[in-house]
Amino acid sequence: MKIDGQAWRTIWLEPGGRSIGVIDQIQLPHQFTTRTLRSCDEAAEAIRTMVVRGAPLIGVTGAYGLMLALQVDPSDDSLAAAFDQLNATRPTAVNLRWALERVRDRVAPLPPAERAEAAQVEAGAIADEDVAMCEAIGEHGLALFQKLAAARPGQTLNVLTHCNAGWLATVDWGTALAPIYKAHRAGLDIHVWVDETRPRNQGASLTAYELGREGVPHTVIVDNAGGHLMQHGQVDAVIVGTDRTTRRGDVCNKIGTYLKALAARDNNIPFYVALPASTIDWSIDDGVAEIPIEARSPEEVTHIQGRSPEGAITTVQLSPDGSPGFNPAFDVTPARLVTALITERGVVAASAAGLQELYGDV
Ligand code: MRU
């Protein structure tokens, strides 16, 4: 996607191949800056502190993190230690484990001297495949949006999204936002309700930033406004991403997603979840019982970051001194509340049969 006319990916191999460039998402939307990650430790720290975030992007960052570790020490012990270090940074998004396993399984059988280069090739392939999958999700989602729009001739299509499942969460295009970008570029009259997404406000800061750069009409709303808008006919569809999708189609996404799905069901509004295959965890069925939910620092709840009138990025305290906070970062929406899954292979029911129909060969 483009920023001020220049095409960007969220992550890239820097010249020389011994460091990784990323967009620093902690500074957005107020400052666009990039960072260089020179070691596995720096890659792990960038994932943990959410300099990079979003399920597909942390997977690619993890893959490059293994490469950086192997460039210093390509031994079996180093590979295992780097794998564990990176895998422990964020527990919910399965893309991280998936990408780490993919690189590890590719390089482990090789002589140590060949491992770093093989890891680089594999990480690059994961990044390129992510772009292709997200663009394909965009095409399938576009067809769906065109049908919804055709049923409302002459009216704006109002879509609500939660968190940031745009190009900043992936390598390019995004998952839930890819169909929106495709629809906008195809000339569809589309408007996006952007949930602010407390506590870290990925909607208000990142989704709004992306949509603004692409010229997509959008409005930021507080997380609790969605149900009200749905009751008053102002939402035609909900579309979100997922950090882990179970074999039977339960989806785990940013905290608050489940409440949007409940409100959508109560108001007969379609609730779509967009995902690449790398988000499916084929080893589990019951998302509520089986997906580990990351608990992040309570300080993300009790404090908030923003820009001061002087232009400095600053953090202020919201709640009284001494009031404890609790910060589960994700929740699970059961498959029964999901109208359809939009994948790179097409649109299917959120069910074991639906996923099997598309990925029976995997
Ligand atoms: O905590 P984050 O910002 O990494 O959470 C991101 C999300 O919840 C996205 O919706 C999810 O990763 C799917 S997006 C491609």
CSV table of C-alpha atoms and ligand atoms in Angstrom, one decimal:
chain,number,residue,atom,x,y,z
A,1,MET,CA,0.0,0.0,0.0
A,2,LYS,CA,1.1,3.6,-0.4
A,3,ILE,CA,2.0,6.3,2.0
A,4,ASP,CA,2.4,9.7,0.4
A,5,GLY,CA,2.7,8.1,-3.0
A,6,GLN,CA,5.4,5.6,-2.0
A,7,ALA,CA,4.7,1.9,-1.9
A,8,TRP,CA,5.6,0.2,1.4
A,9,ARG,CA,5.5,-3.2,2.9
A,10,THR,CA,5.5,-3.5,6.7
A,11,ILE,CA,8.7,-5.5,6.9
A,12,TRP,CA,11.7,-6.0,4.5
A,13,LEU,CA,15.2,-7.4,4.4
A,14,GLU,CA,17.7,-4.6,4.5
A,15,PRO,CA,20.6,-4.4,2.0
A,16,GLY,CA,23.4,-6.8,3.0
A,17,GLY,CA,20.8,-9.2,4.4
A,18,ARG,CA,21.9,-8.9,8.0
A,19,SER,CA,19.1,-6.8,9.4
A,20,ILE,CA,15.3,-6.3,9.0
A,21,GLY,CA,13.4,-3.0,8.5
A,22,VAL,CA,10.0,-2.5,9.9
A,23,ILE,CA,7.5,0.3,10.3
A,24,ASP,CA,7.3,1.3,13.9
A,25,GLN,CA,3.6,0.9,14.7
A,26,ILE,CA,4.0,2.3,18.3
A,27,GLN,CA,4.5,5.8,16.8
A,28,LEU,CA,1.5,5.7,14.4
A,29,PRO,CA,-0.6,7.6,13.5
A,30,HIS,CA,1.3,10.6,14.7
A,31,GLN,CA,4.8,9.8,13.4
A,32,PHE,CA,5.7,7.5,10.5
A,33,THR,CA,9.1,6.1,11.4
A,34,THR,CA,11.0,2.8,10.6
A,35,ARG,CA,13.2,0.7,12.8
A,36,THR,CA,16.1,-1.6,12.0
A,37,LEU,CA,16.1,-5.0,13.8
A,38,ARG,CA,19.7,-6.4,14.0
A,39,SER,CA,19.3,-9.5,16.2
A,40,CYS,CA,16.9,-12.1,17.3
A,41,ASP,CA,16.6,-10.3,20.7
A,42,GLU,CA,15.6,-7.1,18.8
A,43,ALA,CA,13.1,-9.0,16.7
A,44,ALA,CA,11.6,-10.6,19.9
A,45,GLU,CA,11.4,-7.3,21.6
A,46,ALA,CA,9.7,-5.7,18.6
A,47,ILE,CA,7.0,-8.4,18.7
A,48,ARG,CA,6.6,-8.2,22.4
A,49,THR,CA,6.2,-4.4,22.6
A,50,MET,CA,4.1,-4.3,19.5
A,51,VAL,CA,6.4,-2.3,17.3
A,52,VAL,CA,5.1,-4.9,14.9
A,53,ARG,CA,1.8,-6.6,15.6
A,54,GLY,CA,-1.1,-8.4,13.8
A,55,ALA,CA,-1.0,-12.1,13.4
A,56,PRO,CA,0.5,-12.5,9.9
A,57,LEU,CA,3.2,-9.8,10.5
A,58,ILE,CA,4.4,-11.2,13.8
A,59,GLY,CA,4.8,-14.6,12.0
A,60,VAL,CA,7.0,-13.0,9.3
A,61,THR,CA,9.0,-11.1,12.0
A,62,GLY,CA,9.5,-14.3,13.9
A,63,ALA,CA,10.7,-16.1,10.7
A,64,TYR,CA,13.3,-13.3,10.1
A,65,GLY,CA,14.2,-13.4,13.8
A,66,LEU,CA,15.3,-17.0,13.4
A,67,MET,CA,17.4,-16.0,10.4
A,68,LEU,CA,19.1,-13.3,12.5
A,69,ALA,CA,19.9,-15.8,15.3
A,70,LEU,CA,21.3,-18.3,12.8
A,71,GLN,CA,23.5,-15.7,11.2
A,72,VAL,CA,25.3,-15.4,14.6
A,73,ASP,CA,25.2,-19.1,15.6
A,74,PRO,CA,23.7,-21.7,13.3
A,75,SER,CA,24.0,-24.6,15.8
A,76,ASP,CA,21.0,-26.8,16.9
A,77,ASP,CA,21.1,-25.3,20.4
A,78,SER,CA,20.9,-21.7,18.9
A,79,LEU,CA,18.0,-22.7,16.7
A,80,ALA,CA,16.1,-24.2,19.5
A,81,ALA,CA,16.7,-21.3,21.9
A,82,ALA,CA,15.7,-18.7,19.3
A,83,PHE,CA,12.6,-20.6,18.4
A,84,ASP,CA,11.5,-20.7,22.1
A,85,GLN,CA,12.4,-17.0,22.7
A,86,LEU,CA,10.4,-15.8,19.7
A,87,ASN,CA,7.5,-18.2,20.2
A,88,ALA,CA,7.1,-17.0,23.8
A,89,THR,CA,6.6,-13.3,22.8
A,90,ARG,CA,2.9,-13.5,22.0
A,91,PRO,CA,0.9,-16.6,22.8
A,92,THR,CA,-2.4,-16.2,21.0
A,93,ALA,CA,-1.7,-15.7,17.2
A,94,VAL,CA,-0.9,-19.1,15.8
A,95,ASN,CA,0.8,-17.5,12.7
A,96,LEU,CA,3.9,-17.0,14.9
A,97,ARG,CA,4.3,-20.6,15.8
A,98,TRP,CA,3.4,-21.6,12.3
A,99,ALA,CA,6.1,-19.4,10.7
A,100,LEU,CA,8.7,-20.4,13.2
A,101,GLU,CA,8.0,-24.1,12.7
A,102,ARG,CA,8.1,-23.6,8.9
A,103,VAL,CA,11.6,-22.1,9.1
A,104,ARG,CA,12.9,-24.5,11.7
A,105,ASP,CA,11.7,-27.5,9.7
A,106,ARG,CA,13.3,-26.2,6.6
A,107,VAL,CA,16.7,-25.5,8.1
A,108,ALA,CA,17.1,-28.1,10.8
A,109,PRO,CA,18.1,-31.0,8.3
A,110,LEU,CA,20.7,-28.7,6.7
A,111,PRO,CA,24.4,-28.4,7.7
A,112,PRO,CA,24.7,-25.5,10.1
A,113,ALA,CA,26.7,-23.4,7.5
A,114,GLU,CA,23.7,-23.4,5.1
A,115,ARG,CA,21.0,-22.6,7.7
A,116,ALA,CA,21.0,-18.8,7.8
A,117,GLU,CA,20.7,-18.5,4.1
A,118,ALA,CA,17.9,-21.1,3.9
A,119,ALA,CA,16.1,-19.2,6.7
A,120,GLN,CA,16.3,-16.0,4.7
A,121,VAL,CA,14.8,-17.6,1.7
A,122,GLU,CA,12.0,-19.3,3.7
A,123,ALA,CA,11.2,-16.0,5.6
A,124,GLY,CA,11.1,-14.2,2.3
A,125,ALA,CA,8.8,-16.8,0.8
A,126,ILE,CA,6.4,-16.6,3.9
A,127,ALA,CA,6.3,-12.8,3.4
A,128,ASP,CA,5.6,-13.0,-0.3
A,129,GLU,CA,2.9,-15.7,0.2
A,130,ASP,CA,1.3,-13.5,2.8
A,131,VAL,CA,0.9,-10.7,0.3
A,132,ALA,CA,-0.5,-13.0,-2.3
A,133,MET,CA,-3.0,-14.6,0.2
A,134,CYS,CA,-4.2,-11.2,1.5
A,135,GLU,CA,-4.7,-9.9,-2.0
A,136,ALA,CA,-6.7,-13.0,-2.9
A,137,ILE,CA,-8.8,-12.5,0.3
A,138,GLY,CA,-9.4,-9.0,-1.0
A,139,GLU,CA,-10.8,-10.4,-4.3
A,140,HIS,CA,-13.1,-12.9,-2.7
A,141,GLY,CA,-14.3,-10.3,-0.2
A,142,LEU,CA,-14.9,-7.8,-3.0
A,143,ALA,CA,-17.3,-10.2,-4.7
A,144,LEU,CA,-19.2,-10.5,-1.4
A,145,PHE,CA,-19.4,-6.7,-0.9
A,146,GLN,CA,-20.5,-6.3,-4.5
A,147,LYS,CA,-23.4,-8.6,-3.8
A,148,LEU,CA,-24.3,-6.7,-0.6
A,149,ALA,CA,-24.1,-3.4,-2.5
A,150,ALA,CA,-26.3,-4.7,-5.4
A,151,ALA,CA,-29.0,-5.4,-2.8
A,152,ARG,CA,-29.0,-1.7,-1.8
A,153,PRO,CA,-28.8,0.2,-5.0
A,154,GLY,CA,-27.9,3.9,-4.6
A,155,GLN,CA,-27.0,3.5,-1.0
A,156,THR,CA,-23.6,3.6,0.8
A,157,LEU,CA,-22.4,0.2,2.1
A,158,ASN,CA,-21.6,0.7,5.7
A,159,VAL,CA,-19.1,-1.8,7.1
A,160,LEU,CA,-17.9,-2.0,10.7
A,161,THR,CA,-14.5,-3.4,11.6
A,162,HIS,CA,-12.7,-4.0,14.9
A,163,CYS,CA,-9.0,-3.6,15.7
A,164,ASN,CA,-6.6,-3.4,12.8
A,165,ALA,CA,-6.6,-6.2,10.3
A,166,GLY,CA,-5.2,-4.0,7.5
A,167,TRP,CA,-1.9,-3.9,5.7
A,168,LEU,CA,-0.1,-2.9,8.9
A,169,ALA,CA,-1.2,-6.2,10.5
A,170,THR,CA,0.1,-8.2,7.6
A,171,VAL,CA,2.9,-7.7,5.0
A,172,ASP,CA,0.6,-5.8,2.6
A,173,TRP,CA,-3.1,-5.5,1.8
A,174,GLY,CA,-4.4,-6.8,5.1
A,175,THR,CA,-7.1,-9.4,5.8
A,176,ALA,CA,-10.4,-7.7,6.8
A,177,LEU,CA,-9.4,-4.5,5.1
A,178,ALA,CA,-8.2,-6.0,1.8
A,179,PRO,CA,-11.8,-6.4,0.6
A,180,ILE,CA,-12.5,-2.8,1.7
A,181,TYR,CA,-9.5,-1.5,-0.3
A,182,LYS,CA,-10.5,-3.6,-3.3
A,183,ALA,CA,-14.1,-2.3,-3.1
A,184,HIS,CA,-13.1,1.3,-2.8
A,185,ARG,CA,-10.7,1.0,-5.8
A,186,ALA,CA,-13.5,-0.7,-7.7
A,187,GLY,CA,-15.7,2.4,-7.2
A,188,LEU,CA,-18.1,0.9,-4.6
A,189,ASP,CA,-19.7,3.5,-2.4
A,190,ILE,CA,-18.3,2.2,0.9
A,191,HIS,CA,-17.9,3.7,4.4
A,192,VAL,CA,-16.2,2.1,7.3
A,193,TRP,CA,-17.1,2.4,11.0
A,194,VAL,CA,-13.8,2.0,12.8
A,195,ASP,CA,-14.0,0.7,16.4
A,196,GLU,CA,-11.4,2.5,18.4
A,197,THR,CA,-10.4,-0.8,20.0
A,198,ARG,CA,-9.4,-0.2,23.6
A,199,PRO,CA,-7.1,-0.6,25.2
A,200,ARG,CA,-4.4,0.0,22.6
A,201,ASN,CA,-6.6,1.7,20.1
A,202,GLN,CA,-5.5,-0.2,17.0
A,203,GLY,CA,-8.7,1.0,15.3
A,204,ALA,CA,-8.5,4.7,16.1
A,205,SER,CA,-4.7,4.8,15.4
A,206,LEU,CA,-3.8,2.2,12.8
A,207,THR,CA,-7.0,1.4,10.9
A,208,ALA,CA,-8.0,5.1,10.7
A,209,TYR,CA,-4.5,5.9,9.5
A,210,GLU,CA,-4.6,3.3,6.8
A,211,LEU,CA,-8.0,4.1,5.5
A,212,GLY,CA,-7.2,7.8,5.5
A,213,ARG,CA,-4.0,7.3,3.5
A,214,GLU,CA,-6.1,5.3,0.9
A,215,GLY,CA,-8.9,7.8,0.9
A,216,VAL,CA,-11.5,5.4,2.1
A,217,PRO,CA,-14.4,7.2,3.9
A,218,HIS,CA,-14.5,6.2,7.5
A,219,THR,CA,-15.6,7.3,11.0
A,220,VAL,CA,-14.0,6.3,14.3
A,221,ILE,CA,-16.4,5.3,17.0
A,222,VAL,CA,-16.1,4.1,20.6
A,223,ASP,CA,-16.2,0.4,21.0
A,224,ASN,CA,-19.6,0.5,22.6
A,225,ALA,CA,-21.3,2.3,19.8
A,226,GLY,CA,-21.5,-0.6,17.4
A,227,GLY,CA,-24.7,-2.2,18.9
A,228,HIS,CA,-26.5,1.1,18.8
A,229,LEU,CA,-25.6,1.7,15.1
A,230,MET,CA,-26.7,-1.8,14.2
A,231,GLN,CA,-30.1,-1.3,15.8
A,232,HIS,CA,-30.6,1.8,13.7
A,233,GLY,CA,-29.8,0.3,10.4
A,234,GLN,CA,-26.4,2.0,10.0
A,235,VAL,CA,-24.3,-1.2,9.7
A,236,ASP,CA,-24.7,-3.5,6.6
A,237,ALA,CA,-21.9,-5.9,7.5
A,238,VAL,CA,-19.1,-6.5,10.0
A,239,ILE,CA,-15.7,-7.8,8.9
A,240,VAL,CA,-12.8,-8.6,11.2
A,241,GLY,CA,-9.6,-10.6,11.1
A,242,THR,CA,-8.5,-13.5,13.4
A,243,ASP,CA,-5.4,-14.5,15.3
A,244,ARG,CA,-6.3,-18.1,15.5
A,245,THR,CA,-9.1,-20.1,13.8
A,246,THR,CA,-10.0,-23.6,15.0
A,247,ARG,CA,-10.7,-26.6,12.9
A,248,ARG,CA,-14.4,-26.1,13.3
A,249,GLY,CA,-14.3,-22.3,12.6
A,250,ASP,CA,-14.2,-20.7,16.0
A,251,VAL,CA,-12.2,-17.4,15.6
A,252,CYS,CA,-10.0,-15.7,18.2
A,253,ASN,CA,-9.5,-12.0,17.6
A,254,LYS,CA,-9.0,-8.7,19.5
A,255,ILE,CA,-10.9,-8.3,22.7
A,256,GLY,CA,-14.4,-7.1,22.0
A,257,THR,CA,-14.9,-8.9,18.8
A,258,TYR,CA,-17.2,-11.4,20.4
A,259,LEU,CA,-19.6,-8.7,21.6
A,260,LYS,CA,-19.8,-7.3,18.0
A,261,ALA,CA,-20.7,-10.8,16.7
A,262,LEU,CA,-23.4,-11.1,19.3
A,263,ALA,CA,-24.8,-7.7,18.4
A,264,ALA,CA,-24.6,-8.5,14.7
A,265,ARG,CA,-26.5,-11.7,15.2
A,266,ASP,CA,-29.2,-10.0,17.2
A,267,ASN,CA,-29.7,-7.5,14.4
A,268,ASN,CA,-29.4,-10.0,11.4
A,269,ILE,CA,-26.3,-8.4,10.2
A,270,PRO,CA,-23.7,-10.6,8.4
A,271,PHE,CA,-20.5,-11.1,10.5
A,272,TYR,CA,-17.5,-12.0,8.2
A,273,VAL,CA,-14.0,-13.1,9.3
A,274,ALA,CA,-11.2,-12.8,6.8
A,275,LEU,CA,-8.1,-15.0,7.2
A,276,PRO,CA,-5.2,-16.6,5.4
A,277,ALA,CA,-4.6,-20.3,5.9
A,278,SER,CA,-1.7,-19.5,8.2
A,279,THR,CA,-4.2,-18.5,10.9
A,280,ILE,CA,-5.9,-21.9,11.0
A,281,ASP,CA,-4.8,-24.1,14.0
A,282,TRP,CA,-5.8,-27.6,12.7
A,283,SER,CA,-4.9,-29.1,16.1
A,284,ILE,CA,-7.9,-27.7,18.1
A,285,ASP,CA,-11.7,-27.5,17.8
A,286,ASP,CA,-13.0,-25.5,20.8
A,287,GLY,CA,-11.6,-22.0,20.7
A,288,VAL,CA,-13.0,-20.9,24.1
A,289,ALA,CA,-11.5,-23.9,25.9
A,290,GLU,CA,-8.3,-24.4,23.9
A,291,ILE,CA,-6.9,-21.0,22.7
A,292,PRO,CA,-4.4,-19.4,25.1
A,293,ILE,CA,-5.5,-15.8,25.7
A,294,GLU,CA,-2.6,-13.3,26.1
A,295,ALA,CA,-2.9,-11.2,29.2
A,296,ARG,CA,-1.1,-7.9,28.6
A,297,SER,CA,0.0,-5.3,31.1
A,298,PRO,CA,-2.8,-3.7,33.1
A,299,GLU,CA,-1.1,-0.4,32.4
A,300,GLU,CA,-2.5,-0.5,28.9
A,301,VAL,CA,-6.0,-0.3,30.5
A,302,THR,CA,-5.2,2.3,33.2
A,303,HIS,CA,-3.2,4.6,30.9
A,304,ILE,CA,-3.6,5.8,27.3
A,305,GLN,CA,-1.1,7.1,24.7
A,306,GLY,CA,-1.8,10.1,22.4
A,307,ARG,CA,-0.4,13.3,21.0
A,308,SER,CA,-0.2,16.4,23.2
A,309,PRO,CA,-1.2,19.8,21.7
A,310,GLU,CA,2.6,20.5,21.4
A,311,GLY,CA,3.0,17.5,19.2
A,312,ALA,CA,4.7,15.1,21.6
A,313,ILE,CA,3.6,11.5,21.9
A,314,THR,CA,2.7,11.1,25.5
A,315,THR,CA,1.0,8.7,28.0
A,316,VAL,CA,-1.5,9.8,30.6
A,317,GLN,CA,-3.2,8.0,33.4
A,318,LEU,CA,-7.0,7.4,33.2
A,319,SER,CA,-7.9,5.5,36.4
A,320,PRO,CA,-7.3,6.4,40.1
A,321,ASP,CA,-4.0,5.6,41.7
A,322,GLY,CA,-4.2,2.0,43.1
A,323,SER,CA,-7.2,0.8,41.0
A,324,PRO,CA,-6.1,-2.5,39.5
A,325,GLY,CA,-6.6,-3.2,35.8
A,326,PHE,CA,-7.0,-6.5,33.9
A,327,ASN,CA,-6.1,-6.8,30.2
A,328,PRO,CA,-7.1,-9.9,28.3
A,329,ALA,CA,-6.0,-9.1,24.8
A,330,PHE,CA,-8.3,-11.4,22.7
A,331,ASP,CA,-11.6,-13.2,22.9
A,332,VAL,CA,-13.2,-16.1,21.0
A,333,THR,CA,-16.2,-15.8,18.7
A,334,PRO,CA,-17.8,-19.3,18.3
A,335,ALA,CA,-18.3,-20.4,14.7
A,336,ARG,CA,-22.1,-20.3,15.1
A,337,LEU,CA,-22.0,-16.5,15.2
A,338,VAL,CA,-19.8,-16.2,12.0
A,339,THR,CA,-21.7,-15.8,8.8
A,340,ALA,CA,-18.8,-16.9,6.6
A,341,LEU,CA,-15.0,-17.1,6.5
A,342,ILE,CA,-13.3,-15.2,3.7
A,343,THR,CA,-10.0,-17.0,2.9
A,344,GLU,CA,-7.5,-16.8,0.0
A,345,ARG,CA,-9.2,-19.9,-1.4
A,346,GLY,CA,-12.7,-18.5,-1.3
A,347,VAL,CA,-15.7,-17.9,1.0
A,348,VAL,CA,-17.0,-20.8,3.1
A,349,ALA,CA,-19.2,-21.6,6.1
A,350,ALA,CA,-17.4,-21.3,9.5
A,351,SER,CA,-17.5,-25.0,10.2
A,352,ALA,CA,-15.3,-28.1,10.0
A,353,ALA,CA,-17.0,-29.1,6.8
A,354,GLY,CA,-16.5,-25.6,5.3
A,355,LEU,CA,-12.8,-25.5,6.1
A,356,GLN,CA,-12.4,-29.1,4.9
A,357,GLU,CA,-14.0,-28.2,1.6
A,358,LEU,CA,-11.3,-25.6,1.0
A,359,TYR,CA,-8.3,-27.1,2.7
A,360,GLY,CA,-8.9,-30.9,2.3
A,361,ASP,CA,-5.5,-31.2,0.6
A,362,VAL,CA,-3.5,-29.6,3.5
B,1,MRU,O1,-2.8,-7.3,19.4
B,1,MRU,P1,-2.7,-7.1,17.9
B,1,MRU,O2,-2.8,-5.7,17.5
B,1,MRU,O3,-1.6,-7.9,17.3
B,1,MRU,O4,-4.1,-7.8,17.4
B,1,MRU,C1,-4.3,-7.9,16.0
B,1,MRU,C2,-5.7,-8.4,15.7
B,1,MRU,O5,-6.4,-8.7,16.6
B,1,MRU,C3,-6.0,-8.6,14.3
B,1,MRU,O6,-7.4,-8.5,14.1
B,1,MRU,C4,-5.5,-10.0,13.9
B,1,MRU,O7,-4.1,-10.1,14.1
B,1,MRU,C5,-5.9,-10.4,12.5
B,1,MRU,S1,-5.3,-9.4,11.3
B,1,MRU,C6,-4.6,-9.7,10.1
